[in-house]
CSV table of C-alpha atoms in Angstrom, one decimal:
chain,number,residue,atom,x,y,z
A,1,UNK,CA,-24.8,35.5,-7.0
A,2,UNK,CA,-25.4,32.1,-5.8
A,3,UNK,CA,-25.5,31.1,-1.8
A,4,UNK,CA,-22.0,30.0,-2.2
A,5,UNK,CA,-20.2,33.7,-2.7
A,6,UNK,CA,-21.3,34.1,1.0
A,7,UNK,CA,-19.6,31.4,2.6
A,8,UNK,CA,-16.1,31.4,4.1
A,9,UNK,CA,-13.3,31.2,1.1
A,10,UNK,CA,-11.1,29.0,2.2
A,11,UNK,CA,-7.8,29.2,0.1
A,12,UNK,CA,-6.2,25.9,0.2
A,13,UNK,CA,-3.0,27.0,-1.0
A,14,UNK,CA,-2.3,29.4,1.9
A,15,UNK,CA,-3.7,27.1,4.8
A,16,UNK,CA,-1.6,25.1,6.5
A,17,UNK,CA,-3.6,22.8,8.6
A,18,UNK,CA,-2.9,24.7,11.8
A,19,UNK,CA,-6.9,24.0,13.0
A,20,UNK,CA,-7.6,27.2,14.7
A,21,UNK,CA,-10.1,28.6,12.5
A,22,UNK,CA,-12.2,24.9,13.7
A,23,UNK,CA,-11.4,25.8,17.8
A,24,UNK,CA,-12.7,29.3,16.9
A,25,UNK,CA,-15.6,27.9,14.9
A,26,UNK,CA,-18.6,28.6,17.5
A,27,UNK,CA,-21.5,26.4,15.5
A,28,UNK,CA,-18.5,23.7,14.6
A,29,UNK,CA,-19.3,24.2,11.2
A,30,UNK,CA,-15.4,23.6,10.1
A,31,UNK,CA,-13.1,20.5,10.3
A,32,UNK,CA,-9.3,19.7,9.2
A,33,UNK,CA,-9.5,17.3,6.2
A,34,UNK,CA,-6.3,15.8,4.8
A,35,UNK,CA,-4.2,19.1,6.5
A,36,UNK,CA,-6.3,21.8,5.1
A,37,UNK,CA,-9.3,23.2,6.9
A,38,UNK,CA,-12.9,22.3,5.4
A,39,UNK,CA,-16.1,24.2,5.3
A,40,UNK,CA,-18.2,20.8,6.2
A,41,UNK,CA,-21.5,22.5,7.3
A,42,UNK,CA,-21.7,25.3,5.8
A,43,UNK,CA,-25.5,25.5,7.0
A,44,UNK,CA,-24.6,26.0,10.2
A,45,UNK,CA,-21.9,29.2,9.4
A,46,UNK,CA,-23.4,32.3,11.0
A,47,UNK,CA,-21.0,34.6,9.2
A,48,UNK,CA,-19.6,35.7,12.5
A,49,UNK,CA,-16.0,35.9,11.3
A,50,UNK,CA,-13.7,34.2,14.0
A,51,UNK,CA,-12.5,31.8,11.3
A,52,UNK,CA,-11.3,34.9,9.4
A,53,UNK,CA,-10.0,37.0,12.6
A,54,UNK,CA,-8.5,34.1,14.0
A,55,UNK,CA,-6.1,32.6,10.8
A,56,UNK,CA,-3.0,33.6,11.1
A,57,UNK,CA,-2.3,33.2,7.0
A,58,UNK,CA,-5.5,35.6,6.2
A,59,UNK,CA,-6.7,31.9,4.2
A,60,UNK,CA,-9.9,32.2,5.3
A,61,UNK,CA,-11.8,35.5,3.9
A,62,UNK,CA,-15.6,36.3,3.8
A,63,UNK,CA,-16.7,38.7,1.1
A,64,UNK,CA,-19.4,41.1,2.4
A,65,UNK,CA,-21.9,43.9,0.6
A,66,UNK,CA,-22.6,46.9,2.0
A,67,UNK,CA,-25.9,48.1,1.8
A,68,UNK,CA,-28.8,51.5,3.3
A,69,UNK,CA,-31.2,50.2,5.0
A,70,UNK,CA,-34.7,52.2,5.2
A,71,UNK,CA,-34.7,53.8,8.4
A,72,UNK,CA,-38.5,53.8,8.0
A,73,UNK,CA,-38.5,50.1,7.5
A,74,UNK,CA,-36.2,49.4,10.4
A,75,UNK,CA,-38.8,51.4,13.0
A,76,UNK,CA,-41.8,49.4,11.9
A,77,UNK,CA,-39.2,46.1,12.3
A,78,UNK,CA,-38.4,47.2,16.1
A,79,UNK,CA,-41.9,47.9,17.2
B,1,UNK,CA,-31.8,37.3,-17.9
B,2,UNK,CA,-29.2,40.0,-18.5
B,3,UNK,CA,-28.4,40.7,-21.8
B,4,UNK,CA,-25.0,40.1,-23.3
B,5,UNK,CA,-22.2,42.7,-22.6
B,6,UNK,CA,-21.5,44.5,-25.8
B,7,UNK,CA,-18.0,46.1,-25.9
B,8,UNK,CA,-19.8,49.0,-28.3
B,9,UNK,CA,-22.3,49.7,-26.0
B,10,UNK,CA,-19.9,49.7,-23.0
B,11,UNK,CA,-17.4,52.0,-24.4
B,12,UNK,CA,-20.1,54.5,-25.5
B,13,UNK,CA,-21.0,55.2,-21.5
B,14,UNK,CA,-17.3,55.2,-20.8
B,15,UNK,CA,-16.9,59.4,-20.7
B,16,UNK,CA,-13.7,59.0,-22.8
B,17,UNK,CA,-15.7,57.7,-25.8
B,18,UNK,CA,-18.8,59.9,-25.4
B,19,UNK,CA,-17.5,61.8,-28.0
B,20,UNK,CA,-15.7,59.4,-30.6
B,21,UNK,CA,-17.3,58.8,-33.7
B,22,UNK,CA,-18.8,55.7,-34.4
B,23,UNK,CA,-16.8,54.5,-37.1
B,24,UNK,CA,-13.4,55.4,-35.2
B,25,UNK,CA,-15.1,53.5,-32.0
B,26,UNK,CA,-15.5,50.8,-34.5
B,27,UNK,CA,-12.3,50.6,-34.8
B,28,UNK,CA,-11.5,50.2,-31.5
B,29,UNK,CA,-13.9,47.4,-30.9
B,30,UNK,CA,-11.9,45.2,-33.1
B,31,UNK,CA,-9.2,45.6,-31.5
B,32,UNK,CA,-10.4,44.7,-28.0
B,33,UNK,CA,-9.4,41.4,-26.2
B,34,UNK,CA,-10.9,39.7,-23.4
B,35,UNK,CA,-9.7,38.1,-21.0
B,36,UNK,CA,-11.7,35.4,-18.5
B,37,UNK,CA,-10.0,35.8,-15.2
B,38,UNK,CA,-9.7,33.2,-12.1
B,39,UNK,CA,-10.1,35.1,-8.7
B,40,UNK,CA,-6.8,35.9,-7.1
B,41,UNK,CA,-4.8,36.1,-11.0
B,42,UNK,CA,-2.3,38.7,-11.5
B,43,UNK,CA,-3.0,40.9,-14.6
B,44,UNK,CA,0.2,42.8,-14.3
B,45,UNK,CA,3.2,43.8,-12.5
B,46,UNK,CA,4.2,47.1,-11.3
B,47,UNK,CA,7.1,48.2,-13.5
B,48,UNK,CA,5.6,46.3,-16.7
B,49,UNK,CA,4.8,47.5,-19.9
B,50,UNK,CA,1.1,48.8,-20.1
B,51,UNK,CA,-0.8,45.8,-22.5
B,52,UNK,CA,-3.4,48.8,-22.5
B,53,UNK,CA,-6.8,50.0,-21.0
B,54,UNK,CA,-8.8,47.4,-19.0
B,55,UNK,CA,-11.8,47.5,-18.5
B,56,UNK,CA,-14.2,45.4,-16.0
B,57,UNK,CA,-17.2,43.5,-17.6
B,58,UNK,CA,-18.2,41.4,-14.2
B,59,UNK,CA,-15.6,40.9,-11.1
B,60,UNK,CA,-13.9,42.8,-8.8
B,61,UNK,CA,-10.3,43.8,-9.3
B,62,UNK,CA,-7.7,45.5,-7.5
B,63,UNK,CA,-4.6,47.6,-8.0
B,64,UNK,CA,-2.1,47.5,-5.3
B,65,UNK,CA,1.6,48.1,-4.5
B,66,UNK,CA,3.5,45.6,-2.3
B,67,UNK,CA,6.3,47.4,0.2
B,68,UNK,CA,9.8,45.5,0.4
B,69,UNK,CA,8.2,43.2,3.3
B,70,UNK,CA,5.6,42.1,0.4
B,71,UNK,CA,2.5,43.7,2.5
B,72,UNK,CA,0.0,44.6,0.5
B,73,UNK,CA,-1.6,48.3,0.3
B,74,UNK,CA,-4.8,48.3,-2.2
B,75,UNK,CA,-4.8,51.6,-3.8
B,76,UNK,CA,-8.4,51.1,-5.4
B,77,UNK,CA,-10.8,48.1,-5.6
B,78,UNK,CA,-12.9,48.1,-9.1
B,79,UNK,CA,-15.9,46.8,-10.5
B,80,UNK,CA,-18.1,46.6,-13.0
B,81,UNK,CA,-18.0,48.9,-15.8
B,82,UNK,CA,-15.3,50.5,-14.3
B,83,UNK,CA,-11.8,50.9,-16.4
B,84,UNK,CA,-8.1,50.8,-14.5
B,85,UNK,CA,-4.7,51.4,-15.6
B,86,UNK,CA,-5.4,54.3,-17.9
B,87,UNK,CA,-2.6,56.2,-16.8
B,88,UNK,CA,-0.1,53.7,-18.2
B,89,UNK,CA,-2.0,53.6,-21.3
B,90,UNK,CA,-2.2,57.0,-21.7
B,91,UNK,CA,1.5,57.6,-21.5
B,92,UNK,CA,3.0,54.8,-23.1
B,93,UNK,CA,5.2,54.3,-19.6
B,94,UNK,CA,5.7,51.3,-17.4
B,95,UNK,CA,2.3,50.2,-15.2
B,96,UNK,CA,2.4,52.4,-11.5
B,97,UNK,CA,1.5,49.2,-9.9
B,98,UNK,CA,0.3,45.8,-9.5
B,99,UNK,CA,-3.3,44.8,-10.4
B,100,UNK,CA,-5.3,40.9,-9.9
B,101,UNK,CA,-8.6,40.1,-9.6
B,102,UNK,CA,-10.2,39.7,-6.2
B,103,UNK,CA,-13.0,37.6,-7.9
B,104,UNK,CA,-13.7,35.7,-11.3
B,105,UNK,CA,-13.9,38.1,-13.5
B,106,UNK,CA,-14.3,39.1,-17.3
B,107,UNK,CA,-12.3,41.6,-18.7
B,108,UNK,CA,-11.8,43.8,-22.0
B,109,UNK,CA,-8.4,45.1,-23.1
B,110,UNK,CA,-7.8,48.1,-25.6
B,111,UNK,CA,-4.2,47.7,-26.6
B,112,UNK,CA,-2.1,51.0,-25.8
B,113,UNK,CA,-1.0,51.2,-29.0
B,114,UNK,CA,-4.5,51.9,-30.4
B,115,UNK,CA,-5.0,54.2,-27.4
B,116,UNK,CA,-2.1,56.4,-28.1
B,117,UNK,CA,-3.2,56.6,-31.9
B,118,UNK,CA,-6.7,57.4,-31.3
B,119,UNK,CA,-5.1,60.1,-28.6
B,120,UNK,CA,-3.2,62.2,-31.5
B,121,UNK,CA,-6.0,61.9,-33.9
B,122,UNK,CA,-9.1,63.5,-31.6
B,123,UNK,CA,-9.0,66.2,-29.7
B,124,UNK,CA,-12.3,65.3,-27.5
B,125,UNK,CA,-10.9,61.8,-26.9
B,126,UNK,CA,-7.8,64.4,-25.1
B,127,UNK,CA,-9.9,66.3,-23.5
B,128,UNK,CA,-12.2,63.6,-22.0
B,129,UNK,CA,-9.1,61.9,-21.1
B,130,UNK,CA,-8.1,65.0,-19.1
B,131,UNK,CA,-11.3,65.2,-17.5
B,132,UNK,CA,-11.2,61.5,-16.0
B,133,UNK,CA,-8.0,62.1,-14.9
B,134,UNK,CA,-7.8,64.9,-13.3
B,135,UNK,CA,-11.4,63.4,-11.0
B,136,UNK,CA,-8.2,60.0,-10.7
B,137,UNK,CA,-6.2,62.7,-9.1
B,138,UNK,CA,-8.6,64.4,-7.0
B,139,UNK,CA,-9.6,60.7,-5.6
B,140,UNK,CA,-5.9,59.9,-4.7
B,141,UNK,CA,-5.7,63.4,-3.1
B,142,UNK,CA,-8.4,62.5,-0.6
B,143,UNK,CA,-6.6,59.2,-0.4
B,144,UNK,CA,-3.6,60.3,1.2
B,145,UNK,CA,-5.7,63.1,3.0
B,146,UNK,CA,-7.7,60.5,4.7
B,147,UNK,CA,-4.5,57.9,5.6
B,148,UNK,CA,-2.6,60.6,6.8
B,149,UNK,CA,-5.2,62.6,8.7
B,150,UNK,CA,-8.0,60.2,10.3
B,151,UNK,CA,-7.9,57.4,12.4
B,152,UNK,CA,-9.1,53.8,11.1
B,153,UNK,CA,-12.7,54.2,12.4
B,154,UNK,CA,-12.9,57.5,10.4
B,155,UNK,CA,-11.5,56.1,7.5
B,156,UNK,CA,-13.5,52.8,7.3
B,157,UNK,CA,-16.5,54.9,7.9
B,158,UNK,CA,-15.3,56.9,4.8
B,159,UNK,CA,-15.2,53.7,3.3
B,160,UNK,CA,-18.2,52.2,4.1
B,161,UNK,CA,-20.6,55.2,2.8
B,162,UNK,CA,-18.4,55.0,-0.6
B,163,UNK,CA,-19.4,51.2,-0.7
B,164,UNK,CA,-23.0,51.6,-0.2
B,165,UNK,CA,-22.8,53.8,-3.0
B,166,UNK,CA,-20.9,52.0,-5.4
B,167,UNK,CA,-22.0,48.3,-5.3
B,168,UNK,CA,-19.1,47.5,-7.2
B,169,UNK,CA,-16.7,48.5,-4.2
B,170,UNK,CA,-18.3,45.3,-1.7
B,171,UNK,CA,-19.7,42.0,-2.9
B,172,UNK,CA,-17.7,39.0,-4.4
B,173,UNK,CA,-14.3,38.5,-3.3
B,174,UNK,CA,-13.9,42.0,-0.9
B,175,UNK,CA,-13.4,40.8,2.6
B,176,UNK,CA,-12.1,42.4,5.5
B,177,UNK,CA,-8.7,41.7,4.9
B,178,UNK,CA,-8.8,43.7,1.7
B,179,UNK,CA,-10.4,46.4,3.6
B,180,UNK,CA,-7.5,46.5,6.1
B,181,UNK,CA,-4.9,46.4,2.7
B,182,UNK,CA,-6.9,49.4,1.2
B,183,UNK,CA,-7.1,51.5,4.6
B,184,UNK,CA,-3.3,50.7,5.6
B,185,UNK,CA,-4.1,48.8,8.8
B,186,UNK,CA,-4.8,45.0,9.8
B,187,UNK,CA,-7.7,42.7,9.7
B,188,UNK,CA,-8.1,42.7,13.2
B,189,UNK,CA,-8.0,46.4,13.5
B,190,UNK,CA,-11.0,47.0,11.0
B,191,UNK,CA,-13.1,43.9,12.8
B,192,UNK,CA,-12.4,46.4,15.9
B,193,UNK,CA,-13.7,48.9,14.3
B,194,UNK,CA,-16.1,47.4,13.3
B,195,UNK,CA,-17.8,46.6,16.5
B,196,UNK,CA,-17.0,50.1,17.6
B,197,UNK,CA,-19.3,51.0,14.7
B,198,UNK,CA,-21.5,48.7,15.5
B,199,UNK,CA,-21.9,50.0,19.0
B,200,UNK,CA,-22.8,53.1,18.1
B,201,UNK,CA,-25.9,52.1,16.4
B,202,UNK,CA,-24.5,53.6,13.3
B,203,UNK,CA,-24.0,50.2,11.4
B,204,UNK,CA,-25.2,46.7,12.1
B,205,UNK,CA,-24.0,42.9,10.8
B,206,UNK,CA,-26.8,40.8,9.0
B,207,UNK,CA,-25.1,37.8,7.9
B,208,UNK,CA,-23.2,38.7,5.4
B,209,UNK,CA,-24.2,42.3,5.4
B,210,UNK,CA,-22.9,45.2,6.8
B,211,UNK,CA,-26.2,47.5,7.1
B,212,UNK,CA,-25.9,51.6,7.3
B,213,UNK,CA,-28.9,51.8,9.5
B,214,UNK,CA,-28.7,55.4,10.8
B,215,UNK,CA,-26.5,57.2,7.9
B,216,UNK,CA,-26.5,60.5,9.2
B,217,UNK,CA,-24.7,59.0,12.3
B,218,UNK,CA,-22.0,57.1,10.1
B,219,UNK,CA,-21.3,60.9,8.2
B,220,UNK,CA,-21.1,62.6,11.4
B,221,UNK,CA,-18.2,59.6,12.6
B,222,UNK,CA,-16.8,59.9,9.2
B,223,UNK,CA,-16.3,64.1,9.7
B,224,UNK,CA,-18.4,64.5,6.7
């Protein structure tokens, strides 16, 4: 899976410009470009979600794995 | 590398075909058509003739029914190697709902037609069929079981132990909005729960990963 799967899908089609997703935005990584919002640093996204929460159309949408993590691995992380 | 997918190979693991002999399976094989797929293409429509048995070489799919407002409840989310609308195929009648992919995807199609003959002809290809089925049936049981017993945070912790067993179920193209059509609830509800989750140190959010970091503690949430 490239780098790309996990960045905000935006689907053009269902936005309509309305530019909360780039208010919610908290590293400014979006911007409204000609009436549709824009991923235009996607370096910046931290994955937190807001963009998706906040859309009113659902045309934002972050795909996500779920995964076990070694409990083991986690206590020698924490110490 | 990964090596190429081979329809003979793939049907072989399927437990319908365990049995089948080779030169019948053969058969079969010629008669499969793919089908490269777009995320977010309609395969079919509810109330349709079945076109056959699909079956899920890379992608994600989902089958869903739409109530009269047009929401959307996702009855199952497939992926790989995984086969959908086999009841439709198996009984000639109309498709019990609505399927499209949730990612790009490539698919296989066995017609119905060559379904239903192979269907009179073996008896093991019945049974096997009877065997997958009735495990389709137990799975919708606990379905309604857990939409009409649980709350969301039970459910989605259901959910989420499912997922990290089944890669297939997470990954490309399953967000949380497809989560909130499969559990009967809204986005906003599962990002609640969430954070409820989160807050009980059961789960935690690395990027774009949703870790199970004490498991025992997501079972006991999950009444399991």
């Amino acid at each position: 899976m490239t780098q790309e799967t996990w960045m905000p899908q935006i689907n053009s089609n269902q936005c309509n410009g309305c530019g909360r997703c780039v208010l919610a935005c908290p590293t400014h990584s979006l911007t409204i470009r000609e009436g549709k919002a824009l991923l235009l640093y996607p370096d910046r996204c931290r994955y937190c979600a807001q963009c998706e929460a906040i859309c009113p159309l659902q045309a934002i949408s972050l795909p996500y794995l779920v995964r076990k993590v070694n409990d083991c691995h986690q206590e020698k992380e924490t110490l | 590398m990964t090596s190429p997918f081979s329809v003979a190979a793939y049907l072989q693991h399927l437990a319908y075909f365990k049995h089948v002999e080779r030169s019948v399976l053969d058969r079969l094989i010629a008669t499969a058509v793919v089908h490269q797929a777009e995320a977010g293409e309609n395969l079919f429509l509810e109330g349709e003739s079945s076109a056959g048995l699909w079956m899920i070489e890379s992608g994600r799919v989902k089958v869903y029914k739409l109530n009269p407002d047009g929401q959307e409840h996702i009855l199952r989310i497939f992926g790989e190697n995984d086969t959908f609308n086999d009841i439709s195929a198996f009984d000639s009648r109309a498709n019990p709902a609505n399927a499209a992919t949730l990612s790009d995807a490539r698919l296989w199609r066995l017609p119905t037609a060559v379904i239903q003959e192979l269907l009179t002809q073996d008896s093991g290809f019945a049974q096997a069929i009877i065997q997958v089925l009735a495990g389709r049936v137990r799975g919708l049981v606990r379905q309604i079981e857990d939409l009409s017993l649980y709350s969301v945070t039970v459910r989605l912790a259901r959910l989420l132990l499912q997922q990290s067993e089944d890669p297939s179920l997470s990954g490309p193209g399953v967000t949380r909005a497809a989560l909130a059509a499969h559990l009967a609830t809204t986005p906003q509800t599962i990002s609640t729960a969430l954070r409820d989750l989160e807050q009980t140190g059961a789960i935690r959010f690395d990027r774009h990963e949703i870790q199970i970091v004490r498991e025992e503690l997501l079972r006991s949430i999950a009444l399991l």
